[in-house]
């Protein structure tokens, strides 16, 4: 075998091996909006967390988060609002729109 062909075979073997490992650890893409439950207004900068992964909503209340496949607990929080924890089976890419309830009470 020629030296160039041997090198090419080695590179292709490494690429195929890495692709195989990436198939073992599947990730799920979760995206959606975090809104006020009464007004429907977007909650800018709301926290979205799953285990040690997290993000914040953009100026439109939109978020996207990549999480491991399997049962997931996603926590949605915002200052002045009740935290919402959603548990679901993350089997495929999912859209989750959440409406948070204000924690303020008027006397």
mmCIF file of N, CA and C in Angstrom:
data_model
loop_
_atom_site.group_PDB
_atom_site.id
_atom_site.type_symbol
_atom_site.label_atom_id
_atom_site.label_comp_id
_atom_site.label_asym_id
_atom_site.label_seq_id
_atom_site.Cartn_x
_atom_site.Cartn_y
_atom_site.Cartn_z
ATOM 1 N N UNK A 1 0.830 -1.170 0.000
ATOM 2 C CA UNK A 1 0.000 0.000 0.000
ATOM 3 C C UNK A 1 0.885 1.248 0.000
ATOM 4 N N UNK A 2 0.449 2.249 -0.729
ATOM 5 C CA UNK A 2 1.222 3.488 -0.772
ATOM 6 C C UNK A 2 1.068 4.259 0.524
ATOM 7 N N UNK A 3 2.065 5.098 0.785
ATOM 8 C CA UNK A 3 2.054 5.878 2.024
ATOM 9 C C UNK A 3 0.860 6.829 2.093
ATOM 10 N N UNK A 4 0.501 7.480 1.004
ATOM 11 C CA UNK A 4 -0.627 8.414 0.968
ATOM 12 C C UNK A 4 -1.950 7.711 1.215
ATOM 13 N N UNK A 5 -2.106 6.517 0.666
ATOM 14 C CA UNK A 5 -3.328 5.747 0.845
ATOM 15 C C UNK A 5 -3.465 5.284 2.292
ATOM 16 N N UNK A 6 -2.368 4.885 2.908
ATOM 17 C CA UNK A 6 -2.369 4.444 4.297
ATOM 18 C C UNK A 6 -2.776 5.594 5.224
ATOM 19 N N UNK A 7 -2.273 6.771 4.958
ATOM 20 C CA UNK A 7 -2.605 7.954 5.759
ATOM 21 C C UNK A 7 -4.092 8.294 5.611
ATOM 22 N N UNK A 8 -4.611 8.212 4.386
ATOM 23 C CA UNK A 8 -6.017 8.494 4.125
ATOM 24 C C UNK A 8 -6.913 7.499 4.856
ATOM 25 N N UNK A 9 -6.528 6.225 4.859
ATOM 26 C CA UNK A 9 -7.301 5.203 5.561
ATOM 27 C C UNK A 9 -7.317 5.474 7.069
ATOM 28 N N UNK A 10 -6.211 5.916 7.601
ATOM 29 C CA UNK A 10 -6.137 6.226 9.037
ATOM 30 C C UNK A 10 -7.046 7.402 9.379
ATOM 31 N N UNK A 11 -7.016 8.441 8.573
ATOM 32 C CA UNK A 11 -7.856 9.624 8.804
ATOM 33 C C UNK A 11 -9.331 9.250 8.722
ATOM 34 N N UNK A 12 -9.712 8.471 7.712
ATOM 35 C CA UNK A 12 -11.101 8.059 7.577
ATOM 36 C C UNK A 12 -11.541 7.177 8.741
ATOM 37 N N UNK A 13 -10.663 6.334 9.229
ATOM 38 C CA UNK A 13 -10.986 5.483 10.380
ATOM 39 C C UNK A 13 -11.248 6.321 11.631
ATOM 40 N N UNK A 14 -10.433 7.334 11.842
ATOM 41 C CA UNK A 14 -10.613 8.212 12.998
ATOM 42 C C UNK A 14 -11.935 8.967 12.891
ATOM 43 N N UNK A 15 -12.275 9.465 11.720
ATOM 44 C CA UNK A 15 -13.528 10.199 11.524
ATOM 45 C C UNK A 15 -14.724 9.291 11.800
ATOM 46 N N UNK A 16 -14.693 8.077 11.261
ATOM 47 C CA UNK A 16 -15.789 7.139 11.491
ATOM 48 C C UNK A 16 -15.915 6.769 12.967
ATOM 49 N N UNK A 17 -14.802 6.640 13.641
ATOM 50 C CA UNK A 17 -14.820 6.330 15.072
ATOM 51 C C UNK A 17 -15.454 7.462 15.861
ATOM 52 N N UNK A 18 -15.104 8.703 15.545
ATOM 53 C CA UNK A 18 -15.677 9.860 16.236
ATOM 54 C C UNK A 18 -17.169 9.994 15.955
ATOM 55 N N UNK A 19 -17.575 9.714 14.727
ATOM 56 C CA UNK A 19 -19.000 9.762 14.397
ATOM 57 C C UNK A 19 -19.765 8.703 15.178
ATOM 58 N N UNK A 20 -19.172 7.555 15.370
ATOM 59 C CA UNK A 20 -19.807 6.488 16.145
ATOM 60 C C UNK A 20 -20.013 6.892 17.584
ATOM 61 N N UNK A 21 -19.040 7.558 18.193
ATOM 62 C CA UNK A 21 -19.180 8.011 19.582
ATOM 63 C C UNK A 21 -20.246 9.088 19.716
ATOM 64 N N UNK A 22 -20.378 9.944 18.715
ATOM 65 C CA UNK A 22 -21.380 11.003 18.796
ATOM 66 C C UNK A 22 -22.789 10.428 18.724
ATOM 67 N N UNK A 23 -22.954 9.280 18.103
ATOM 68 C CA UNK A 23 -24.278 8.646 18.045
ATOM 69 C C UNK A 23 -24.682 8.071 19.398
ATOM 70 N N UNK A 24 -23.729 7.748 20.240
ATOM 71 C CA UNK A 24 -24.036 7.176 21.547
ATOM 72 C C UNK A 24 -24.645 8.198 22.492
ATOM 73 N N UNK A 25 -24.190 9.428 22.425
ATOM 74 C CA UNK A 25 -24.659 10.484 23.331
ATOM 75 C C UNK A 25 -25.557 11.436 22.548
ATOM 76 N N UNK A 26 -26.836 11.093 22.438
ATOM 77 C CA UNK A 26 -27.773 11.919 21.686
ATOM 78 C C UNK A 26 -28.211 13.113 22.525
ATOM 79 N N UNK A 27 -28.272 14.235 21.875
ATOM 80 C CA UNK A 27 -28.759 15.443 22.524
ATOM 81 C C UNK A 27 -30.067 15.871 21.894
ATOM 82 N N UNK A 28 -30.888 16.529 22.678
ATOM 83 C CA UNK A 28 -32.197 17.002 22.253
ATOM 84 C C UNK A 28 -32.191 18.528 22.283
ATOM 85 N N UNK A 29 -32.824 19.121 21.297
ATOM 86 C CA UNK A 29 -32.912 20.573 21.188
ATOM 87 C C UNK A 29 -34.291 20.995 21.689
ATOM 88 N N UNK A 30 -34.343 21.774 22.778
ATOM 89 C CA UNK A 30 -35.596 22.288 23.332
ATOM 90 C C UNK A 30 -35.607 23.795 23.099
ATOM 91 N N UNK A 31 -36.715 24.289 22.558
ATOM 92 C CA UNK A 31 -36.821 25.727 22.286
ATOM 93 C C UNK A 31 -38.241 26.183 22.525
ATOM 94 N N UNK A 32 -38.427 27.482 22.707
ATOM 95 C CA UNK A 32 -39.764 28.019 22.904
ATOM 96 C C UNK A 32 -39.721 29.427 23.457
ATOM 97 N N UNK A 33 -40.851 29.850 24.014
ATOM 98 C CA UNK A 33 -40.980 31.192 24.554
ATOM 99 C C UNK A 33 -41.382 31.121 26.021
ATOM 100 N N UNK A 34 -40.921 32.097 26.808
ATOM 101 C CA UNK A 34 -41.345 32.255 28.199
ATOM 102 C C UNK A 34 -42.120 33.568 28.252
ATOM 103 N N UNK A 35 -43.404 33.454 28.655
ATOM 104 C CA UNK A 35 -44.310 34.596 28.610
ATOM 105 C C UNK A 35 -44.988 34.826 29.955
ATOM 106 N N UNK A 36 -45.516 36.042 30.149
ATOM 107 C CA UNK A 36 -46.333 36.367 31.311
ATOM 108 C C UNK A 36 -47.693 35.695 31.120
ATOM 109 N N UNK A 37 -48.198 35.030 32.176
ATOM 110 C CA UNK A 37 -49.445 34.274 32.054
ATOM 111 C C UNK A 37 -50.674 35.151 31.846
ATOM 112 N N UNK A 38 -50.616 36.411 32.289
ATOM 113 C CA UNK A 38 -51.780 37.292 32.168
ATOM 114 C C UNK A 38 -51.740 38.096 30.878
ATOM 115 N N UNK A 39 -50.618 38.755 30.626
ATOM 116 C CA UNK A 39 -50.535 39.667 29.480
ATOM 117 C C UNK A 39 -50.025 39.001 28.209
ATOM 118 N N UNK A 40 -49.329 37.881 28.357
ATOM 119 C CA UNK A 40 -48.736 37.236 27.184
ATOM 120 C C UNK A 40 -47.458 37.904 26.719
ATOM 121 N N UNK A 41 -47.007 38.899 27.478
ATOM 122 C CA UNK A 41 -45.774 39.616 27.123
ATOM 123 C C UNK A 41 -44.561 38.698 27.318
ATOM 124 N N UNK A 42 -43.533 38.849 26.469
ATOM 125 C CA UNK A 42 -42.323 38.045 26.649
ATOM 126 C C UNK A 42 -41.573 38.452 27.911
ATOM 127 N N UNK A 43 -41.006 37.478 28.597
ATOM 128 C CA UNK A 43 -40.192 37.752 29.782
ATOM 129 C C UNK A 43 -38.725 37.742 29.356
ATOM 130 N N UNK A 44 -38.177 38.931 29.220
ATOM 131 C CA UNK A 44 -36.819 39.117 28.727
ATOM 132 C C UNK A 44 -35.818 38.748 29.811
ATOM 133 N N UNK A 45 -34.908 37.851 29.504
ATOM 134 C CA UNK A 45 -33.878 37.454 30.454
ATOM 135 C C UNK A 45 -34.328 36.402 31.454
ATOM 136 N N UNK A 46 -35.456 35.748 31.194
ATOM 137 C CA UNK A 46 -35.911 34.671 32.080
ATOM 138 C C UNK A 46 -34.902 33.529 32.037
ATOM 139 N N UNK A 47 -34.712 32.876 33.175
ATOM 140 C CA UNK A 47 -33.770 31.773 33.258
ATOM 141 C C UNK A 47 -34.411 30.454 32.859
ATOM 142 N N UNK A 48 -33.670 29.672 32.064
ATOM 143 C CA UNK A 48 -34.102 28.339 31.666
ATOM 144 C C UNK A 48 -32.948 27.402 31.979
ATOM 145 N N UNK A 49 -33.209 26.408 32.857
ATOM 146 C CA UNK A 49 -32.119 25.560 33.340
ATOM 147 C C UNK A 49 -32.514 24.092 33.320
ATOM 148 N N UNK A 50 -31.555 23.266 32.948
ATOM 149 C CA UNK A 50 -31.712 21.813 33.003
ATOM 150 C C UNK A 50 -30.394 21.248 33.512
ATOM 151 N N UNK A 51 -30.394 20.722 34.742
ATOM 152 C CA UNK A 51 -29.161 20.239 35.393
ATOM 153 C C UNK A 51 -28.151 21.357 35.453
ATOM 154 N N UNK A 52 -26.962 21.143 34.889
ATOM 155 C CA UNK A 52 -25.923 22.175 34.919
ATOM 156 C C UNK A 52 -25.900 22.990 33.629
ATOM 157 N N UNK A 53 -26.907 22.825 32.780
ATOM 158 C CA UNK A 53 -27.008 23.578 31.534
ATOM 159 C C UNK A 53 -28.050 24.675 31.706
ATOM 160 N N UNK A 54 -27.813 25.807 31.098
ATOM 161 C CA UNK A 54 -28.788 26.876 31.236
ATOM 162 C C UNK A 54 -28.629 27.958 30.195
ATOM 163 N N UNK A 55 -29.659 28.785 30.100
ATOM 164 C CA UNK A 55 -29.636 29.909 29.178
ATOM 165 C C UNK A 55 -30.633 30.955 29.684
ATOM 166 N N UNK A 56 -30.720 32.060 28.990
ATOM 167 C CA UNK A 56 -31.689 33.112 29.311
ATOM 168 C C UNK A 56 -32.443 33.469 28.036
ATOM 169 N N UNK A 57 -33.672 33.935 28.207
ATOM 170 C CA UNK A 57 -34.463 34.312 27.037
ATOM 171 C C UNK A 57 -33.941 35.604 26.420
ATOM 172 N N UNK A 58 -34.174 35.741 25.127
ATOM 173 C CA UNK A 58 -33.740 36.936 24.408
ATOM 174 C C UNK A 58 -34.808 38.033 24.521
ATOM 175 N N UNK A 59 -34.673 39.169 23.833
ATOM 176 C CA UNK A 59 -35.658 40.253 23.949
ATOM 177 C C UNK A 59 -37.078 39.881 23.490
ATOM 178 N N UNK A 60 -37.227 38.738 22.839
ATOM 179 C CA UNK A 60 -38.550 38.284 22.397
ATOM 180 C C UNK A 60 -39.101 37.185 23.301
ATOM 181 N N UNK A 61 -38.367 36.866 24.387
ATOM 182 C CA UNK A 61 -38.785 35.809 25.292
ATOM 183 C C UNK A 61 -38.441 34.423 24.790
ATOM 184 N N UNK A 62 -37.651 34.346 23.723
ATOM 185 C CA UNK A 62 -37.290 33.069 23.093
ATOM 186 C C UNK A 62 -36.046 32.467 23.739
ATOM 187 N N UNK A 63 -36.024 31.152 23.854
ATOM 188 C CA UNK A 63 -34.857 30.444 24.363
ATOM 189 C C UNK A 63 -34.634 29.187 23.542
ATOM 190 N N UNK A 64 -33.430 28.676 23.587
ATOM 191 C CA UNK A 64 -33.112 27.368 23.016
ATOM 192 C C UNK A 64 -32.036 26.746 23.888
ATOM 193 N N UNK A 65 -32.162 25.439 24.088
ATOM 194 C CA UNK A 65 -31.275 24.738 25.000
ATOM 195 C C UNK A 65 -31.064 23.325 24.474
ATOM 196 N N UNK A 66 -29.827 22.875 24.469
ATOM 197 C CA UNK A 66 -29.506 21.505 24.081
ATOM 198 C C UNK A 66 -29.304 20.699 25.352
ATOM 199 N N UNK A 67 -30.095 19.622 25.488
ATOM 200 C CA UNK A 67 -30.039 18.797 26.695
ATOM 201 C C UNK A 67 -29.840 17.335 26.307
ATOM 202 N N UNK A 68 -29.364 16.505 27.237
ATOM 203 C CA UNK A 68 -29.206 15.089 26.947
ATOM 204 C C UNK A 68 -30.569 14.404 26.784
ATOM 205 N N UNK A 69 -30.597 13.398 25.936
ATOM 206 C CA UNK A 69 -31.816 12.627 25.725
ATOM 207 C C UNK A 69 -32.192 11.865 26.994
ATOM 208 N N UNK A 70 -33.482 11.733 27.264
ATOM 209 C CA UNK A 70 -33.964 11.019 28.443
ATOM 210 C C UNK A 70 -34.929 11.885 29.228
ATOM 211 N N UNK A 71 -35.210 11.499 30.456
ATOM 212 C CA UNK A 71 -36.109 12.277 31.306
ATOM 213 C C UNK A 71 -35.425 13.581 31.701
ATOM 214 N N UNK A 72 -36.141 14.673 31.516
ATOM 215 C CA UNK A 72 -35.557 15.988 31.779
ATOM 216 C C UNK A 72 -36.416 16.776 32.760
ATOM 217 N N UNK A 73 -35.755 17.531 33.605
ATOM 218 C CA UNK A 73 -36.405 18.514 34.476
ATOM 219 C C UNK A 73 -35.900 19.885 34.036
ATOM 220 N N UNK A 74 -36.784 20.698 33.499
ATOM 221 C CA UNK A 74 -36.390 22.038 33.066
ATOM 222 C C UNK A 74 -37.044 23.046 33.995
ATOM 223 N N UNK A 75 -36.220 23.950 34.524
ATOM 224 C CA UNK A 75 -36.690 24.975 35.453
ATOM 225 C C UNK A 75 -36.736 26.319 34.741
ATOM 226 N N UNK A 76 -37.911 26.959 34.807
ATOM 227 C CA UNK A 76 -38.115 28.282 34.225
ATOM 228 C C UNK A 76 -38.304 29.270 35.371
ATOM 229 N N UNK A 77 -37.526 30.357 35.375
ATOM 230 C CA UNK A 77 -37.622 31.309 36.475
ATOM 231 C C UNK A 77 -37.437 32.741 35.980
ATOM 232 N N UNK A 78 -38.019 33.656 36.746
ATOM 233 C CA UNK A 78 -37.913 35.078 36.445
ATOM 234 C C UNK A 78 -38.205 35.834 37.738
ATOM 235 N N UNK A 79 -37.511 36.922 37.952
ATOM 236 C CA UNK A 79 -37.694 37.707 39.174
ATOM 237 C C UNK A 79 -39.131 38.208 39.258
ATOM 238 N N UNK A 80 -39.769 37.969 40.411
ATOM 239 C CA UNK A 80 -41.143 38.405 40.619
ATOM 240 C C UNK A 80 -42.183 37.406 40.137
ATOM 241 N N UNK A 81 -41.735 36.243 39.662
ATOM 242 C CA UNK A 81 -42.643 35.215 39.162
ATOM 243 C C UNK A 81 -42.374 33.893 39.871
ATOM 244 N N UNK A 82 -43.401 33.050 39.924
ATOM 245 C CA UNK A 82 -43.243 31.722 40.496
ATOM 246 C C UNK A 82 -42.444 30.849 39.539
ATOM 247 N N UNK A 83 -41.484 30.116 40.092
ATOM 248 C CA UNK A 83 -40.672 29.208 39.279
ATOM 249 C C UNK A 83 -41.536 28.039 38.817
ATOM 250 N N UNK A 84 -41.351 27.650 37.578
ATOM 251 C CA UNK A 84 -42.094 26.531 37.002
ATOM 252 C C UNK A 84 -41.098 25.433 36.631
ATOM 253 N N UNK A 85 -41.313 24.225 37.141
ATOM 254 C CA UNK A 85 -40.441 23.091 36.808
ATOM 255 C C UNK A 85 -41.248 22.105 35.980
ATOM 256 N N UNK A 86 -40.746 21.815 34.806
ATOM 257 C CA UNK A 86 -41.418 20.913 33.875
ATOM 258 C C UNK A 86 -40.625 19.623 33.752
ATOM 259 N N UNK A 87 -41.299 18.495 33.946
ATOM 260 C CA UNK A 87 -40.665 17.189 33.789
ATOM 261 C C UNK A 87 -41.268 16.522 32.558
ATOM 262 N N UNK A 88 -40.410 16.054 31.657
ATOM 263 C CA UNK A 88 -40.907 15.364 30.473
ATOM 264 C C UNK A 88 -39.831 14.437 29.913
ATOM 265 N N UNK A 89 -40.267 13.526 29.066
ATOM 266 C CA UNK A 89 -39.335 12.615 28.402
ATOM 267 C C UNK A 89 -38.816 13.290 27.144
ATOM 268 N N UNK A 90 -37.537 13.634 27.155
ATOM 269 C CA UNK A 90 -36.906 14.301 26.017
ATOM 270 C C UNK A 90 -36.436 13.233 25.038
ATOM 271 N N UNK A 91 -37.306 12.883 24.110
ATOM 272 C CA UNK A 91 -36.979 11.838 23.142
ATOM 273 C C UNK A 91 -36.625 12.399 21.775
ATOM 274 N N UNK A 92 -37.103 13.609 21.489
ATOM 275 C CA UNK A 92 -36.799 14.257 20.204
ATOM 276 C C UNK A 92 -36.858 15.774 20.400
ATOM 277 N N UNK A 93 -36.406 16.511 19.421
ATOM 278 C CA UNK A 93 -36.445 17.970 19.500
ATOM 279 C C UNK A 93 -37.871 18.423 19.826
ATOM 280 N N UNK A 94 -37.973 19.391 20.728
ATOM 281 C CA UNK A 94 -39.276 19.762 21.278
ATOM 282 C C UNK A 94 -39.427 21.270 21.394
ATOM 283 N N UNK A 95 -40.654 21.746 21.203
ATOM 284 C CA UNK A 95 -40.995 23.146 21.447
ATOM 285 C C UNK A 95 -41.790 23.197 22.745
ATOM 286 N N UNK A 96 -41.320 24.004 23.702
ATOM 287 C CA UNK A 96 -42.004 24.162 24.984
ATOM 288 C C UNK A 96 -42.194 25.661 25.235
ATOM 289 N N UNK A 97 -43.446 26.097 25.161
ATOM 290 C CA UNK A 97 -43.789 27.477 25.495
ATOM 291 C C UNK A 97 -44.357 27.486 26.909
ATOM 292 N N UNK A 98 -43.842 28.371 27.739
ATOM 293 C CA UNK A 98 -44.215 28.417 29.155
ATOM 294 C C UNK A 98 -44.776 29.799 29.501
ATOM 295 N N UNK A 99 -45.841 29.806 30.300
ATOM 296 C CA UNK A 99 -46.382 31.050 30.839
ATOM 297 C C UNK A 99 -46.160 31.033 32.335
ATOM 298 N N UNK A 100 -45.387 32.013 32.832
ATOM 299 C CA UNK A 100 -45.110 32.105 34.264
ATOM 300 C C UNK A 100 -46.132 32.974 34.950
ATOM 301 N N UNK A 101 -46.451 32.613 36.181
ATOM 302 C CA UNK A 101 -47.439 33.319 36.995
ATOM 303 C C UNK A 101 -46.723 34.282 37.942
ATOM 304 N N UNK A 102 -47.236 35.507 38.026
ATOM 305 C CA UNK A 102 -46.650 36.506 38.907
ATOM 306 C C UNK A 102 -46.745 36.044 40.361
ATOM 307 N N UNK A 103 -45.684 36.295 41.122
ATOM 308 C CA UNK A 103 -45.658 35.933 42.538
ATOM 309 C C UNK A 103 -46.210 37.065 43.406
ATOM 310 N N UNK A 104 -46.466 38.213 42.818
ATOM 311 C CA UNK A 104 -46.954 39.363 43.579
ATOM 312 C C UNK A 104 -48.386 39.152 44.030
ATOM 313 N N UNK A 105 -48.648 39.523 45.255
ATOM 314 C CA UNK A 105 -50.014 39.464 45.781
ATOM 315 C C UNK A 105 -50.406 40.842 46.282
ATOM 316 N N UNK A 106 -51.608 41.226 45.981
ATOM 317 C CA UNK A 106 -52.104 42.523 46.435
ATOM 318 C C UNK A 106 -52.994 42.307 47.639
ATOM 319 N N UNK A 107 -52.810 43.141 48.656
ATOM 320 C CA UNK A 107 -53.627 43.017 49.875
ATOM 321 C C UNK A 107 -54.779 43.981 49.851
#
